[in-house]
Coordinates of C-alpha atoms and ligand atoms in Angstrom, one line a residue:
M1 CA 204.8 217.0 8.5
E2 CA 207.2 213.4 9.2
N3 CA 210.3 213.4 8.8
K4 CA 212.0 210.2 8.5
T5 CA 215.5 210.4 7.5
E6 CA 218.6 207.8 8.3
F7 CA 221.6 209.7 10.9
A8 CA 218.6 211.8 12.0
L9 CA 216.0 212.1 14.8
H10 CA 212.4 210.5 13.3
F11 CA 210.0 214.0 14.6
E12 CA 207.1 215.9 14.2
A13 CA 206.1 218.5 12.8
K14 CA 202.4 220.1 14.0
G15 CA 201.0 224.3 12.8
S16 CA 202.9 227.6 12.7
G17 CA 203.7 230.2 13.9
T18 CA 205.9 230.9 17.2
P19 CA 208.1 226.8 17.0
L20 CA 207.7 224.9 19.5
L21 CA 210.9 222.4 21.0
L22 CA 208.7 219.5 22.6
I23 CA 211.2 217.2 23.7
H24 CA 209.8 214.1 25.9
G25 CA 210.1 212.3 28.8
F26 CA 211.3 208.3 29.7
P27 CA 210.9 206.3 28.6
L28 CA 208.7 207.0 25.8
S29 CA 208.1 208.8 22.3
S30 CA 207.0 211.4 21.1
R31 CA 203.7 210.3 21.0
M32 CA 203.2 211.7 25.3
W33 CA 202.5 215.0 22.8
A34 CA 200.2 214.5 20.5
G35 CA 197.3 216.2 23.1
Q36 CA 199.2 219.3 22.7
M37 CA 199.7 219.5 18.5
E38 CA 197.1 218.9 18.2
A39 CA 196.3 221.8 20.7
L40 CA 199.2 224.1 20.3
S41 CA 199.6 223.5 16.4
S42 CA 196.6 226.9 15.5
Q43 CA 199.6 229.5 17.5
A44 CA 202.9 227.4 17.0
Q45 CA 204.9 225.2 14.9
V46 CA 205.3 222.3 17.2
L47 CA 208.5 219.6 17.0
A48 CA 208.5 216.8 18.8
P49 CA 211.4 214.6 18.5
D50 CA 212.1 210.8 19.8
L51 CA 214.8 210.5 21.3
P52 CA 217.5 207.8 19.8
G53 CA 215.0 204.5 21.2
F54 CA 212.4 205.9 21.6
G55 CA 209.5 205.8 18.9
D56 CA 210.8 205.7 15.1
S57 CA 214.3 207.0 16.2
P58 CA 217.3 204.8 15.5
L59 CA 219.5 204.7 19.0
S60 CA 223.1 205.1 17.6
D61 CA 226.3 202.9 18.7
T62 CA 227.2 206.5 20.6
V63 CA 227.7 207.2 24.1
Y64 CA 225.0 209.4 24.2
T65 CA 224.1 212.0 27.0
V66 CA 222.2 214.7 28.1
E67 CA 224.4 217.0 25.6
R68 CA 224.4 214.7 23.1
Y69 CA 220.6 214.2 22.6
A70 CA 220.3 218.0 22.7
E71 CA 222.6 218.3 19.6
D72 CA 220.8 215.7 18.0
C73 CA 217.6 218.3 18.5
A74 CA 219.4 220.7 17.4
A75 CA 220.1 218.7 14.0
V76 CA 216.2 218.7 13.9
L77 CA 215.8 222.8 13.7
D78 CA 219.3 222.4 11.6
A79 CA 217.0 220.6 9.2
L80 CA 214.0 222.6 9.1
D81 CA 216.1 226.0 8.4
L82 CA 215.2 226.9 12.4
L83 CA 218.2 229.5 12.8
E84 CA 215.9 231.1 14.8
P85 CA 215.8 231.3 19.1
V86 CA 212.8 228.6 19.8
A87 CA 210.7 227.5 22.4
V88 CA 213.3 224.7 24.6
G89 CA 210.6 222.5 26.5
G90 CA 211.9 219.3 28.0
L91 CA 209.7 217.2 30.4
S92 CA 211.8 215.4 33.0
M93 CA 214.0 213.9 30.5
G94 CA 213.6 215.8 28.3
G95 CA 214.2 219.4 30.6
Y96 CA 217.4 217.5 31.4
I97 CA 218.2 217.6 27.8
A98 CA 216.5 221.1 27.2
L99 CA 218.7 222.9 30.5
A100 CA 222.3 220.7 28.2
F101 CA 220.7 222.3 25.3
A102 CA 220.6 226.6 26.7
R103 CA 224.2 225.6 27.9
L104 CA 225.2 224.0 24.2
F105 CA 223.1 227.0 22.8
P106 CA 222.2 230.0 24.2
E107 CA 222.0 231.6 21.1
R108 CA 219.2 229.2 19.8
V109 CA 217.2 229.2 22.7
G110 CA 214.2 232.1 22.9
A111 CA 212.1 230.6 26.0
L112 CA 213.1 227.1 28.0
L113 CA 209.5 225.1 29.5
L114 CA 210.7 223.1 32.3
L115 CA 207.9 220.4 32.8
S116 CA 208.2 217.7 35.2
T117 CA 211.1 217.8 35.7
R118 CA 214.2 219.3 37.7
A119 CA 218.2 220.6 37.5
G120 CA 220.0 218.7 40.5
A121 CA 221.8 215.8 39.3
D122 CA 221.5 211.8 41.0
S123 CA 222.5 211.8 44.0
A124 CA 224.5 208.4 44.8
E125 CA 221.0 206.2 45.8
S126 CA 220.1 207.3 42.0
K127 CA 222.6 206.4 40.5
A128 CA 223.2 203.4 41.9
N129 CA 219.4 202.8 41.2
R130 CA 220.5 203.7 37.3
D131 CA 222.9 201.2 37.4
K132 CA 220.4 198.2 38.9
A133 CA 217.8 199.3 36.9
I134 CA 220.4 198.9 33.6
T135 CA 220.7 195.0 34.9
G136 CA 217.5 195.0 34.8
V137 CA 216.6 195.9 31.6
K138 CA 219.6 193.6 30.1
E139 CA 218.4 190.8 31.8
H140 CA 214.5 190.9 31.6
G141 CA 214.4 193.4 28.8
A142 CA 212.4 196.8 28.6
S143 CA 209.8 196.0 30.9
A144 CA 212.4 195.5 33.7
V145 CA 211.8 198.6 33.3
T146 CA 208.1 199.8 32.1
E147 CA 206.0 197.7 34.6
A148 CA 208.1 199.4 37.1
M149 CA 207.7 202.9 36.2
L150 CA 203.7 202.0 35.3
P151 CA 203.2 203.2 38.9
K152 CA 204.5 206.7 39.0
L153 CA 203.7 208.3 36.1
L154 CA 200.2 209.7 36.8
A155 CA 199.1 210.7 40.6
P156 CA 197.7 208.1 42.3
A157 CA 193.9 209.1 42.3
N158 CA 194.5 209.0 38.4
Y159 CA 195.2 205.4 38.9
A160 CA 192.1 205.0 41.0
G161 CA 189.7 206.5 38.4
Q162 CA 191.3 206.7 34.9
P163 CA 192.1 203.2 33.8
A164 CA 192.2 204.6 30.2
M165 CA 195.0 206.9 31.4
A166 CA 196.3 204.4 33.2
A167 CA 196.5 202.0 29.8
E168 CA 197.6 205.0 28.0
A169 CA 200.5 205.4 29.6
R170 CA 201.4 202.2 29.2
E171 CA 200.7 202.4 25.2
L172 CA 203.7 205.1 25.4
M173 CA 206.5 203.3 27.0
R174 CA 205.7 200.5 24.4
T175 CA 208.2 201.8 21.6
A176 CA 210.8 202.1 24.2
S177 CA 213.7 199.2 23.0
P178 CA 216.2 198.0 25.7
D179 CA 219.2 199.7 24.1
G180 CA 217.4 203.1 24.0
I181 CA 216.4 202.7 27.7
V182 CA 220.1 201.9 29.0
A183 CA 221.6 204.6 26.6
A184 CA 218.9 207.0 28.7
L185 CA 219.9 205.9 32.5
S186 CA 223.2 205.9 31.8
A187 CA 222.7 209.8 30.4
M188 CA 220.5 210.2 33.1
R189 CA 223.4 209.4 36.1
D190 CA 225.7 210.8 34.4
R191 CA 225.3 214.1 33.5
P192 CA 225.9 217.1 35.3
D193 CA 224.3 219.2 38.5
A194 CA 222.2 222.0 36.5
T195 CA 221.3 224.3 38.9
G196 CA 223.5 227.5 38.5
Q197 CA 222.7 227.8 35.6
L198 CA 219.6 229.2 36.2
G199 CA 220.2 231.8 38.1
N200 CA 221.7 232.9 33.7
L201 CA 219.4 231.9 32.1
G202 CA 218.0 235.0 30.7
V203 CA 215.2 233.8 29.0
P204 CA 211.7 233.4 30.3
T205 CA 210.8 230.1 31.5
L206 CA 207.9 228.8 32.4
I207 CA 207.5 225.4 34.2
V208 CA 205.3 222.9 34.8
H209 CA 204.5 221.0 37.3
G210 CA 202.0 218.2 38.5
K211 CA 201.0 218.6 42.9
D212 CA 201.6 214.9 42.8
D213 CA 204.0 214.3 40.6
Q214 CA 205.6 210.6 42.6
L215 CA 209.0 211.1 40.9
I216 CA 210.6 214.3 40.9
P217 CA 208.4 216.4 43.9
S218 CA 207.7 219.0 43.3
S219 CA 209.3 221.0 45.8
E220 CA 212.6 221.3 42.3
A221 CA 209.9 222.7 40.5
E222 CA 209.5 225.9 43.2
A223 CA 213.3 225.5 43.6
M224 CA 213.7 226.3 40.3
A225 CA 211.8 228.8 40.4
A226 CA 213.6 230.7 43.3
A227 CA 216.6 230.3 40.6
I228 CA 214.8 231.4 37.9
R229 CA 214.6 235.6 37.7
G230 CA 210.7 236.3 36.5
S231 CA 210.2 232.0 35.9
Q232 CA 206.3 231.2 36.0
L233 CA 205.5 228.4 38.4
H234 CA 202.6 226.3 37.2
L235 CA 201.7 223.5 39.8
I236 CA 198.8 221.6 38.7
A237 CA 195.6 219.8 40.9
Q238 CA 195.7 215.9 40.6
A239 CA 197.8 215.6 38.2
G240 CA 202.0 214.1 38.6
H241 CA 204.4 213.0 36.9
L242 CA 202.3 213.6 32.4
P243 CA 200.3 216.7 33.6
N244 CA 200.0 217.7 29.5
L245 CA 198.1 213.6 29.5
E246 CA 196.4 213.8 33.4
Q247 CA 194.9 217.2 32.8
P248 CA 196.0 218.4 29.5
E249 CA 193.2 221.4 29.6
E250 CA 195.5 223.2 32.1
F251 CA 198.3 222.4 30.8
N252 CA 197.6 223.5 27.5
H253 CA 195.8 226.1 28.3
I254 CA 199.0 227.3 30.7
L255 CA 201.1 226.5 27.4
S256 CA 199.1 228.1 24.8
K257 CA 199.2 231.5 27.0
F258 CA 202.7 230.9 28.0
L259 CA 203.3 231.2 23.5
T260 CA 200.8 234.5 24.0
E261 CA 203.4 236.4 25.9
I262 CA 206.3 235.7 24.3
S263 CA 205.1 235.4 20.3
Ligands
MLT301 C1 211.6 211.1 33.5 O1 210.1 210.7 33.2 O2 212.0 211.3 32.5 C2 212.6 209.7 34.4 O3 211.7 209.9 35.3 C3 213.4 210.9 34.7 C4 214.7 210.3 35.1 O4 214.3 209.3 36.3 O5 215.4 210.9 36.3

């Protein structure tokens, strides 16, 4: 099923059962979840939006923040009349947005999936790197960011042994528009520290992280697990920043088991 309206996010939807919102990472799109839509749709209604300026969603002239992206994701649930709590998951930037969603709409979150992400805000150095990346994209286009990210998305061993996977990662970044990238970089740079929120989430929380993540170290996942009471932590071997792509069977099994537990 597909949906496209002029002012709303484009999203992919498949399956029925527990509603599961999956928010993609930067600078990717809903297509990164293709394997999960296939594997989980027998037990969940999987919903995967394209954030503005990525995939098939247009960018408006709003100033984007992680909260604004969360509001756009809530509008996807509204469009489907999903007013009861749902499972909200996000990978990396998608995780920052999932945490913003939980801040803004706690009554709409039945469970949380924090995938390859962190709770903290950007350091001063990371903020300066975001600004450099924004300048690079304005001067040279999207490839200034996508080519720099490509060698860091997967575990080093997967670049060596799985060239098709690296090609797929590059393909997933193809729809990112320069303006969408700039908006997302600013939103990530300015996101608040969500660490204080972790003790009060009050919903089943699943944390999954690649052991060889080159972009966000797995110690960030361990820190979140220590702060979120009753959370489940899974560290996946031979996986980098995209464990859903790098170790799909193990990743899907973990999510499937979690969905069974919460439904
Ligand atoms: C992502 O994968 O969404 C980004 O790398 C996250 C970030 O840059 O902080």
